[in-house]
Tab-separated table of C-alpha atoms and ligand atoms in Angstrom:
chain	number	residue	atom	x	y	z
A	2	UNK	CA	44.507	57.598	11.838
A	3	UNK	CA	47.413	56.341	9.791
A	4	UNK	CA	49.945	58.441	7.875
A	5	UNK	CA	48.378	60.328	5.074
A	6	UNK	CA	49.801	58.305	2.241
A	7	UNK	CA	47.467	55.484	3.419
A	8	UNK	CA	45.081	57.614	5.342
A	9	UNK	CA	42.182	55.907	7.188
A	10	UNK	CA	39.282	58.314	7.199
A	11	UNK	CA	37.152	56.429	9.733
A	12	UNK	CA	36.991	57.601	13.350
A	13	UNK	CA	37.562	54.991	16.070
A	14	UNK	CA	34.816	53.711	18.273
A	15	UNK	CA	36.063	55.866	21.087
A	16	UNK	CA	36.084	58.969	18.850
A	17	UNK	CA	32.487	58.173	17.764
A	18	UNK	CA	31.477	57.765	21.418
A	19	UNK	CA	32.986	61.131	22.096
A	20	UNK	CA	30.959	62.583	19.189
A	21	UNK	CA	27.762	61.086	20.552
A	22	UNK	CA	28.494	62.543	24.017
A	23	UNK	CA	29.197	66.031	22.761
A	24	UNK	CA	26.329	66.010	20.297
A	25	UNK	CA	23.873	65.085	22.998
A	26	UNK	CA	25.103	67.860	25.449
A	27	UNK	CA	25.031	70.465	22.656
A	28	UNK	CA	21.530	69.467	21.531
A	29	UNK	CA	20.302	69.818	25.057
A	30	UNK	CA	22.109	73.095	25.926
A	31	UNK	CA	22.739	75.265	22.812
A	32	UNK	CA	20.416	78.340	23.054
A	33	UNK	CA	17.357	77.890	20.905
A	34	UNK	CA	17.803	81.180	18.911
A	35	UNK	CA	21.012	83.001	17.969
A	36	UNK	CA	22.442	85.312	20.589
A	37	UNK	CA	22.876	88.999	19.759
A	38	UNK	CA	26.230	89.772	18.166
A	39	UNK	CA	29.186	88.955	20.429
A	40	UNK	CA	30.863	92.122	19.171
A	41	UNK	CA	28.370	94.300	21.100
A	42	UNK	CA	28.517	94.933	24.893
A	43	UNK	CA	25.190	93.310	25.504
A	44	UNK	CA	25.802	90.378	23.184
A	45	UNK	CA	29.392	89.773	24.589
A	46	UNK	CA	28.020	89.481	28.112
A	47	UNK	CA	25.475	86.856	26.907
A	48	UNK	CA	28.184	84.973	25.136
A	49	UNK	CA	30.393	84.925	28.164
A	50	UNK	CA	27.412	83.407	30.141
A	51	UNK	CA	27.338	80.669	27.529
A	52	UNK	CA	31.029	80.114	27.710
A	53	UNK	CA	30.722	79.675	31.469
A	54	UNK	CA	28.138	77.068	30.905
A	55	UNK	CA	30.455	75.300	28.459
A	56	UNK	CA	33.209	75.358	31.175
A	57	UNK	CA	30.936	73.939	33.904
A	58	UNK	CA	30.246	70.876	31.792
A	59	UNK	CA	33.960	70.716	30.750
A	60	UNK	CA	33.356	71.544	27.070
A	61	UNK	CA	35.119	74.909	26.938
A	62	UNK	CA	38.655	73.573	26.243
A	63	UNK	CA	38.258	69.848	25.452
A	64	UNK	CA	41.819	69.338	24.371
A	65	UNK	CA	43.383	70.745	27.421
A	66	UNK	CA	44.599	68.610	30.330
A	67	UNK	CA	42.018	67.959	33.053
A	68	UNK	CA	43.904	70.021	35.594
A	69	UNK	CA	43.274	73.202	33.612
A	70	UNK	CA	39.570	72.475	32.900
A	71	UNK	CA	39.767	70.312	29.827
A	72	UNK	CA	39.138	66.625	29.018
A	73	UNK	CA	42.561	65.761	27.668
A	74	UNK	CA	40.888	65.085	24.236
A	75	UNK	CA	43.057	64.192	21.332
A	76	UNK	CA	43.381	66.459	18.338
A	77	UNK	CA	40.999	64.150	16.532
A	78	UNK	CA	38.503	64.519	19.254
A	79	UNK	CA	38.902	68.190	19.299
A	80	UNK	CA	38.147	68.258	15.494
A	81	UNK	CA	35.041	66.210	16.272
A	82	UNK	CA	33.937	68.627	18.947
A	83	UNK	CA	34.408	71.540	16.569
A	84	UNK	CA	32.326	69.885	13.867
A	85	UNK	CA	29.519	69.126	16.388
A	86	UNK	CA	29.797	72.569	17.902
A	87	UNK	CA	29.138	74.294	14.577
A	88	UNK	CA	26.668	71.729	13.354
A	89	UNK	CA	24.619	72.549	16.467
A	90	UNK	CA	24.619	76.311	15.650
A	91	UNK	CA	26.272	77.023	18.994
A	92	UNK	CA	27.301	80.665	19.685
A	93	UNK	CA	30.522	82.212	18.433
A	94	UNK	CA	33.418	81.762	20.886
A	95	UNK	CA	34.241	85.228	22.207
A	96	UNK	CA	37.026	83.706	24.213
A	97	UNK	CA	38.769	82.521	21.069
A	98	UNK	CA	41.819	84.938	21.207
A	99	UNK	CA	42.641	83.524	24.663
A	100	UNK	CA	41.906	79.866	24.282
A	101	UNK	CA	43.036	79.422	20.610
A	102	UNK	CA	45.855	81.898	20.339
A	103	UNK	CA	47.372	82.771	23.783
A	104	UNK	CA	46.801	79.365	25.463
A	105	UNK	CA	48.927	77.333	23.023
A	106	UNK	CA	51.589	79.953	23.591
A	107	UNK	CA	51.493	79.735	27.325
A	108	UNK	CA	51.605	75.945	27.117
A	109	UNK	CA	54.736	76.217	25.006
A	110	UNK	CA	56.515	79.157	26.721
A	111	UNK	CA	54.828	79.803	30.067
A	112	UNK	CA	56.367	79.085	33.481
A	113	UNK	CA	54.444	76.589	35.682
A	114	UNK	CA	53.157	79.518	37.741
A	115	UNK	CA	51.739	81.162	34.573
A	116	UNK	CA	50.045	77.956	33.470
A	117	UNK	CA	48.509	77.399	36.880
A	118	UNK	CA	47.386	81.018	37.180
A	119	UNK	CA	46.172	81.907	33.645
A	120	UNK	CA	44.904	78.706	32.011
A	121	UNK	CA	42.101	77.737	34.448
A	122	UNK	CA	40.836	81.290	34.496
A	123	UNK	CA	40.807	81.442	30.762
A	124	UNK	CA	39.055	78.150	30.502
A	125	UNK	CA	36.366	79.391	32.914
A	126	UNK	CA	35.826	82.627	30.912
A	127	UNK	CA	36.958	84.675	34.101
A	128	UNK	CA	39.775	86.303	32.208
A	129	UNK	CA	38.863	87.406	28.670
A	130	UNK	CA	41.883	88.080	26.542
A	131	UNK	CA	42.407	90.418	23.500
A	132	UNK	CA	45.407	90.655	21.174
A	133	UNK	CA	47.509	93.771	21.293
A	134	UNK	CA	49.870	93.661	18.276
A	135	UNK	CA	48.761	96.159	15.755
A	136	UNK	CA	49.599	99.792	16.253
A	137	UNK	CA	48.727	102.865	14.148
A	138	UNK	CA	52.014	102.476	12.164
A	139	UNK	CA	52.579	98.724	12.507
A	140	UNK	CA	50.251	96.097	11.080
A	141	UNK	CA	51.729	93.772	8.481
A	142	UNK	CA	55.130	94.946	9.511
A	143	UNK	CA	54.750	93.835	13.158
A	144	UNK	CA	58.398	94.396	13.848
A	145	UNK	CA	57.700	98.126	13.338
A	146	UNK	CA	55.933	98.430	16.683
A	147	UNK	CA	57.020	101.424	18.805
A	148	UNK	CA	55.139	100.744	22.032
A	149	UNK	CA	57.788	100.368	24.638
A	150	UNK	CA	58.344	98.846	28.141
A	151	UNK	CA	61.008	100.577	30.278
A	152	UNK	CA	62.471	98.582	33.230
A	153	UNK	CA	61.567	99.748	36.707
A	154	UNK	CA	64.163	97.976	38.793
A	155	UNK	CA	62.959	99.392	42.150
A	156	UNK	CA	59.389	98.088	41.512
A	157	UNK	CA	60.523	94.794	39.968
A	158	UNK	CA	58.723	95.168	36.611
A	159	UNK	CA	58.109	97.259	33.548
A	160	UNK	CA	56.330	100.549	32.597
A	161	UNK	CA	54.410	100.258	29.333
A	162	UNK	CA	53.759	103.244	27.047
A	163	UNK	CA	52.249	103.362	23.573
A	164	UNK	CA	49.091	102.658	21.622
A	165	UNK	CA	47.597	99.382	20.233
A	166	UNK	CA	44.815	99.451	17.714
A	167	UNK	CA	42.245	97.103	15.942
A	168	UNK	CA	42.044	95.126	19.164
A	169	UNK	CA	39.204	92.692	18.609
A	170	UNK	CA	36.574	93.031	21.420
A	171	UNK	CA	39.055	94.898	23.384
A	172	UNK	CA	36.437	97.168	24.953
A	173	UNK	CA	34.862	94.054	26.636
A	174	UNK	CA	37.978	92.062	27.624
A	175	UNK	CA	39.860	91.975	30.984
A	176	UNK	CA	43.396	91.312	29.659
A	177	UNK	CA	45.546	91.981	26.648
A	178	UNK	CA	48.608	89.980	25.346
A	179	UNK	CA	50.965	92.110	23.351
A	180	UNK	CA	54.434	92.957	22.115
A	181	UNK	CA	56.343	95.866	23.535
A	182	UNK	CA	59.898	97.036	22.645
A	183	UNK	CA	62.129	96.476	25.620
A	184	UNK	CA	65.539	97.216	23.977
A	185	UNK	CA	65.253	100.217	21.613
A	186	UNK	CA	68.935	99.705	20.466
A	187	UNK	CA	68.425	96.149	19.281
A	188	UNK	CA	67.912	95.110	15.667
A	189	UNK	CA	64.123	95.461	14.924
A	190	UNK	CA	63.139	91.738	15.190
A	191	UNK	CA	65.051	91.605	18.518
A	192	UNK	CA	64.556	93.680	21.671
A	193	UNK	CA	60.794	92.963	21.972
A	194	UNK	CA	59.013	91.179	24.884
A	195	UNK	CA	55.684	89.550	24.976
A	196	UNK	CA	53.611	90.985	27.941
A	197	UNK	CA	50.367	89.936	29.692
A	198	UNK	CA	48.504	93.002	30.731
A	199	UNK	CA	45.431	93.301	32.900
A	200	UNK	CA	43.353	96.009	31.252
A	201	UNK	CA	42.421	97.545	34.695
A	202	UNK	CA	46.065	98.503	35.378
A	203	UNK	CA	46.531	102.183	36.138
A	204	UNK	CA	47.683	104.079	33.061
A	205	UNK	CA	45.636	101.774	30.595
A	206	UNK	CA	42.768	103.351	28.715
A	207	UNK	CA	40.500	101.390	26.409
A	208	UNK	CA	38.339	103.102	23.883
A	209	UNK	CA	35.823	101.002	21.835
A	210	UNK	CA	35.741	101.631	18.089
A	211	UNK	CA	32.650	100.908	15.931
A	212	UNK	CA	33.130	98.622	12.860
A	213	UNK	CA	31.612	99.032	9.337
A	214	UNK	CA	28.536	96.991	10.514
A	215	UNK	CA	27.999	99.256	13.509
A	216	UNK	CA	29.143	96.813	16.219
A	217	UNK	CA	31.807	97.929	18.692
A	218	UNK	CA	33.964	95.036	17.606
A	219	UNK	CA	37.356	96.906	17.891
A	220	UNK	CA	39.211	98.994	20.549
A	221	UNK	CA	42.119	101.261	20.836
A	222	UNK	CA	44.277	100.597	23.852
A	223	UNK	CA	46.418	103.538	25.177
A	224	UNK	CA	49.107	102.824	27.721
A	225	UNK	CA	50.852	105.599	29.697
A	226	UNK	CA	53.538	104.373	32.122
A	227	UNK	CA	51.341	101.425	32.982
A	228	UNK	CA	53.228	99.071	35.491
A	229	UNK	CA	53.296	95.320	35.197
A	230	UNK	CA	55.579	93.057	37.239
A	231	UNK	CA	58.222	90.739	35.809
A	232	UNK	CA	55.929	87.838	36.234
A	233	UNK	CA	53.826	89.266	33.383
A	234	UNK	CA	56.467	88.678	30.633
A	235	UNK	CA	55.974	85.466	28.655
A	236	UNK	CA	58.889	83.507	27.155
A	237	UNK	CA	61.718	85.761	28.254
A	238	UNK	CA	62.834	89.426	28.028
A	239	UNK	CA	63.767	90.505	24.471
A	240	UNK	CA	62.679	87.151	23.087
A	241	UNK	CA	59.113	88.272	22.227
A	242	UNK	CA	59.364	87.887	18.499
A	243	UNK	CA	59.772	84.064	18.666
A	244	UNK	CA	56.954	83.882	21.151
A	245	UNK	CA	54.717	86.016	18.960
A	246	UNK	CA	55.475	83.760	15.929
A	247	UNK	CA	54.153	80.788	17.863
A	248	UNK	CA	50.883	82.728	18.452
A	249	UNK	CA	50.774	83.546	14.794
A	250	UNK	CA	51.196	79.984	13.847
A	251	UNK	CA	48.179	79.070	15.949
A	252	UNK	CA	46.134	81.990	14.377
A	253	UNK	CA	46.894	80.971	10.840
A	254	UNK	CA	47.029	77.244	11.420
A	255	UNK	CA	44.751	74.677	12.845
A	256	UNK	CA	42.981	76.176	15.826
A	257	UNK	CA	41.369	79.511	14.969
A	258	UNK	CA	39.255	78.293	11.995
A	259	UNK	CA	38.505	74.663	12.219
A	260	UNK	CA	36.727	72.892	9.261
A	261	UNK	CA	33.491	72.381	11.201
A	262	UNK	CA	32.828	76.169	10.883
A	263	UNK	CA	32.827	76.037	7.122
A	264	UNK	CA	31.188	72.620	6.784
A	265	UNK	CA	28.252	73.943	8.861
A	266	UNK	CA	28.180	77.122	6.778
A	267	UNK	CA	28.053	75.181	3.482
A	268	UNK	CA	25.298	72.845	4.799
A	269	UNK	CA	23.268	76.000	5.702
A	270	UNK	CA	23.973	77.295	2.180
A	271	UNK	CA	22.623	74.028	0.648
A	272	UNK	CA	19.548	74.421	2.721
A	273	UNK	CA	19.158	78.068	1.609
A	274	UNK	CA	19.504	76.912	-1.993
A	275	UNK	CA	16.575	74.499	-1.602
A	276	UNK	CA	14.437	77.021	0.271
A	277	UNK	CA	15.115	79.697	-2.399
A	278	UNK	CA	13.988	77.207	-5.106
A	279	UNK	CA	17.181	78.001	-7.001
A	280	UNK	CA	17.504	74.561	-8.493
A	281	UNK	CA	16.474	75.898	-11.970
A	282	UNK	CA	19.586	78.158	-12.108
A	283	UNK	CA	22.659	76.157	-13.111
A	284	UNK	CA	25.140	78.967	-12.100
A	285	UNK	CA	23.660	79.154	-8.672
A	286	UNK	CA	23.930	75.347	-8.341
A	287	UNK	CA	27.583	75.489	-9.474
A	288	UNK	CA	28.440	78.059	-6.869
A	289	UNK	CA	26.756	76.207	-4.046
A	290	UNK	CA	28.425	72.822	-5.021
A	291	UNK	CA	31.755	74.546	-5.396
A	292	UNK	CA	31.398	76.106	-1.907
A	293	UNK	CA	30.448	72.646	-0.454
A	294	UNK	CA	33.422	70.925	-2.198
A	295	UNK	CA	35.843	73.655	-0.887
A	296	UNK	CA	34.727	73.033	2.723
A	297	UNK	CA	35.121	69.316	2.290
A	298	UNK	CA	38.591	69.860	0.769
A	299	UNK	CA	39.598	71.953	3.752
A	300	UNK	CA	38.439	69.287	6.112
A	301	UNK	CA	40.579	66.718	4.307
A	302	UNK	CA	43.502	69.150	4.278
A	303	UNK	CA	43.058	69.609	7.993
A	304	UNK	CA	43.004	65.802	8.649
A	305	UNK	CA	46.385	65.723	6.854
A	306	UNK	CA	47.616	68.595	9.034
A	307	UNK	CA	46.477	66.809	12.209
A	308	UNK	CA	48.129	63.587	11.009
A	309	UNK	CA	51.363	65.655	10.653
A	310	UNK	CA	51.051	67.119	14.133
A	311	UNK	CA	50.160	63.791	15.792
A	312	UNK	CA	53.264	62.270	14.093
A	313	UNK	CA	55.492	65.103	15.327
A	314	UNK	CA	55.817	67.193	12.101
A	315	UNK	CA	55.090	70.920	12.627
A	316	UNK	CA	53.267	72.696	9.753
A	317	UNK	CA	55.607	75.814	9.926
A	318	UNK	CA	55.064	78.235	7.042
A	319	UNK	CA	52.434	75.834	5.613
A	320	UNK	CA	49.953	77.325	8.045
A	321	UNK	CA	49.827	80.360	5.651
A	322	UNK	CA	48.196	78.117	3.061
A	323	UNK	CA	45.549	77.290	5.542
A	324	UNK	CA	44.821	80.867	6.246
A	325	UNK	CA	44.662	81.752	2.573
A	326	UNK	CA	42.205	78.852	1.825
A	327	UNK	CA	39.716	79.500	4.761
A	328	UNK	CA	39.650	83.201	4.450
A	329	UNK	CA	38.948	83.182	0.682
A	330	UNK	CA	36.533	80.305	0.917
A	331	UNK	CA	34.536	82.118	3.608
A	332	UNK	CA	34.058	85.065	1.089
A	333	UNK	CA	32.956	82.639	-1.646
A	334	UNK	CA	30.413	80.877	0.542
A	335	UNK	CA	28.791	84.117	1.582
A	336	UNK	CA	28.843	85.487	-2.016
A	337	UNK	CA	26.973	82.326	-3.113
A	338	UNK	CA	24.397	82.940	-0.452
A	339	UNK	CA	23.928	86.621	-1.397
A	340	UNK	CA	23.599	85.536	-5.042
A	341	UNK	CA	20.818	83.120	-3.996
A	342	UNK	CA	18.960	85.866	-1.936
A	343	UNK	CA	19.171	88.584	-4.697
A	344	UNK	CA	17.629	91.780	-3.440
A	345	UNK	CA	16.567	90.054	-0.170
A	346	UNK	CA	20.229	89.926	0.743
A	347	UNK	CA	20.090	93.593	1.671
A	348	UNK	CA	17.517	93.123	4.367
A	349	UNK	CA	18.934	93.276	7.831
A	350	UNK	CA	17.870	91.566	11.061
A	351	UNK	CA	14.978	93.830	11.935
A	352	UNK	CA	13.308	93.701	8.557
A	353	UNK	CA	10.264	91.491	8.604
A	354	UNK	CA	11.177	89.684	5.357
A	355	UNK	CA	14.907	89.240	6.142
A	356	UNK	CA	15.929	85.674	5.490
A	357	UNK	CA	17.710	83.872	8.412
A	358	UNK	CA	17.651	87.181	10.309
A	359	UNK	CA	19.885	88.867	7.801
A	360	UNK	CA	22.752	86.764	8.912
A	361	UNK	CA	24.195	86.070	5.450
A	362	UNK	CA	24.949	89.762	4.792
A	363	UNK	CA	26.393	90.162	8.323
A	364	UNK	CA	28.465	87.067	7.710
A	365	UNK	CA	29.578	88.383	4.327
A	366	UNK	CA	30.763	91.657	5.878
A	367	UNK	CA	32.798	89.794	8.392
A	368	UNK	CA	34.130	87.377	5.846
A	369	UNK	CA	35.498	90.366	3.887
A	370	UNK	CA	37.824	91.007	6.807
A	371	UNK	CA	39.257	87.424	6.690
A	372	UNK	CA	41.866	88.302	4.039
A	373	UNK	CA	43.054	91.135	6.347
A	374	UNK	CA	43.198	89.793	9.923
A	375	UNK	CA	45.600	87.037	11.107
A	376	UNK	CA	48.100	88.631	8.709
A	377	UNK	CA	46.916	89.897	5.281
A	378	UNK	CA	46.715	87.486	2.338
A	379	UNK	CA	49.337	89.423	0.493
A	380	UNK	CA	51.807	88.728	3.254
A	381	UNK	CA	50.676	84.984	3.394
A	382	UNK	CA	51.337	84.690	-0.350
A	383	UNK	CA	54.794	86.152	0.183
A	384	UNK	CA	55.396	83.607	2.917
A	385	UNK	CA	54.169	80.746	0.775
A	386	UNK	CA	56.327	81.865	-2.157
A	387	UNK	CA	59.537	82.239	-0.139
A	388	UNK	CA	59.332	79.653	2.592
A	389	UNK	CA	57.035	76.937	1.148
A	390	UNK	CA	57.956	77.129	-2.537
A	391	UNK	CA	61.559	78.462	-2.019
A	392	UNK	CA	61.167	81.249	-4.604
A	393	UNK	CA	63.602	84.261	-4.494
A	394	UNK	CA	62.469	87.352	-2.506
A	395	UNK	CA	62.502	89.534	-5.629
B	21	LIG	C1	38.473	91.888	11.719
B	21	LIG	C2	39.786	92.350	12.088
B	21	LIG	C3	40.272	91.975	13.391
B	21	LIG	C4	41.608	92.346	13.859
B	21	LIG	N1	41.881	92.078	15.139
B	21	LIG	C5	43.077	92.445	15.606
B	21	LIG	C6	43.537	92.169	16.925
B	21	LIG	O1	42.704	91.651	17.673
B	21	LIG	N2	44.622	92.635	17.415
B	21	LIG	C7	45.532	93.154	16.578
B	21	LIG	O2	46.668	93.461	17.004
B	21	LIG	N3	45.248	93.546	15.297
B	21	LIG	C8	44.064	93.083	14.796
B	21	LIG	N4	43.713	93.420	13.495
B	21	LIG	C9	44.640	94.122	12.674
B	21	LIG	C10	45.296	93.355	11.557
B	21	LIG	O3	46.213	92.486	12.144
B	21	LIG	C11	46.032	94.312	10.626
B	21	LIG	O4	44.875	95.011	9.978
B	21	LIG	C12	46.761	93.595	9.588
B	21	LIG	O5	47.907	92.991	10.109
B	21	LIG	C13	47.214	94.588	8.414
B	21	LIG	O6	47.880	95.614	8.985
B	21	LIG	P1	47.355	97.154	8.512
B	21	LIG	O7	45.943	97.248	8.696
B	21	LIG	O8	48.189	98.096	9.307
B	21	LIG	O9	47.640	97.202	7.020
B	21	LIG	P2	49.104	97.440	6.310
B	21	LIG	O10	50.111	96.656	6.931
B	21	LIG	O11	49.368	98.959	6.251
B	21	LIG	O12	48.798	96.872	4.849
B	21	LIG	C14	48.043	97.759	3.855
B	21	LIG	C15	48.053	96.928	2.594
B	21	LIG	O13	49.412	96.706	2.172
B	21	LIG	C16	49.689	95.397	1.922
B	21	LIG	N5	51.119	95.024	2.255
B	21	LIG	C17	51.751	95.437	3.307
B	21	LIG	N6	53.054	95.044	3.292
B	21	LIG	C18	53.145	94.216	2.270
B	21	LIG	C19	54.187	93.532	1.651
B	21	LIG	N7	55.417	93.333	2.251
B	21	LIG	N8	53.991	92.776	0.470
B	21	LIG	C20	52.857	92.858	-0.112
B	21	LIG	N9	51.678	93.609	0.366
B	21	LIG	C21	51.886	94.191	1.439
B	21	LIG	C22	48.749	94.581	2.924
B	21	LIG	O14	48.541	93.295	2.388
B	21	LIG	C23	47.476	95.485	2.793
B	21	LIG	O15	46.683	95.087	1.691
B	21	LIG	C24	42.432	93.036	12.978
B	21	LIG	C25	42.049	93.316	11.671
B	21	LIG	C26	40.741	93.071	11.327
B	21	LIG	C27	40.383	93.383	9.848
C-alpha cells in the first residue's frame, strides 16, 4: 500500500492468496455452533482447546516470527486474517490479553531469554495471561497503585503484596502481568516495575467475581509476600510506567479491536434487518446503514494507521481516537440490533423464541463496558484534547 495521500486500497496478489488460504482453513475448522461464553469456566476451557488448534496450524499469532509460532505475516496480512476470522464467526480469543497486549510489550522490552521462554508458550495457549493493573483505589489514575514489591536480596528477587481487581478472566488464567511499586519514595509515575507473575505462586490468591450478565468474567487477585525472581521483571526496575504505556498503546490502538470484528457485526446486523422485515421503517434503516458506514470508516482509518506504522510513524496519542471510535460504535451497532428486535431483544439464550441465541443482548451488555475498559472514554477525550489537539489542561 502507498502513503495515504495517494492510498491504493487493493491488496496484492500475495495478500489475496493469504486471504484464500486462511479463509479455507477457517471454513473447514471453525466450530459449527457458537461455543459457550469464554467468560465462564467451562466455556473458557473450550476456547483454549480452540486456541490450541489455531496454534497447531500456525494461525494463532500470524504476524509473529516463525520461531515463536507465527507466520511472519505483514500487518496487512494480519488485518486480512482478522477480517476472515470474524467473517467466519470464529470464537472470541480468550488469549487476547497475552497475544495482543503483553506480547508486543515483550517484543519491545523483553530480554532474549524472556522472548524465548514466554512467547512460544503464549502462542500455544499454554500460558494464559491476565492484566493486573487496576486496584480498588486505582483505575483511571493508574499511577495511584499501592501494590508493592520489596526486594529480597538473599533470594534474588521480589516479594509482592497488594490487591488487583477487575482482572479479566483472571480466575481461569495461569499468569498475570502487572505494575507494582518498587520505590515508595519516588515520584508517583516513577518507582514502579512491570512484573510477570505465575498465578500458582505461593502467596497469590485468585477469587472469581461475577459480572452483570452472570459470567465469572472478572477476578480479584490478592498477593501476600509472593516471591518472584529478578528474571520476572520486564523492561527494568523502576521503569514500569514507560513499559505499561507501551501495553496501553496496544490496547487502545491497532491490535485489540481490529476492524474485522465490527465489519462482521454490521454484516450480521444487515442480515438481521432483512430477517426482521424492517425495511418499511426508515429510522431502522438509517440506524443500520449508519452502523455499517461507521464500521467501514473504522476500516479505512485503520488502513491509514497501518500505513503510518509500516512507514515508521507511531500513532502515539492518536490511539485514543481509535479507542473512542470502536467503543462507541460497538454500542451503536448493538443498540440498532435491539431496536430491530423490539421486545424479542429481552429473550436470552435458553428462551425458545430468542433470535440468534440472545447474542445481541449479551453483546450489548458487553459493549456497554467498552467506554470503561482500556482506559475510560473521559480519559481518552482528555488525552485527545491535550496531546492530539494541543488544548490547555484547564
Ligand atoms: C469489561 C472490563 C474489563 C476490565 N479488565 C481489566 C483487566 O483485565 N485488568 C485491569 O487491571 N483492569 C480491568 N478493568 C478495569 C478498568 O481498567 C477500570 O475500570 C478503568 O480504568 C476505570 O477505573 P475505575 O473503574 O477505578 O473508575 P475511576 O477511575 O474511579 O473512574 C470513575 C469515573 O470517573 C471518571 N474520571 C476519572 N478520572 C477522570 C479525569 N481525570 N477526567 C475526567 N473523568 C475522570 C472516569 O472516566 C469514570 O467515568 C476492566 C474494566 C471493565 C469494565
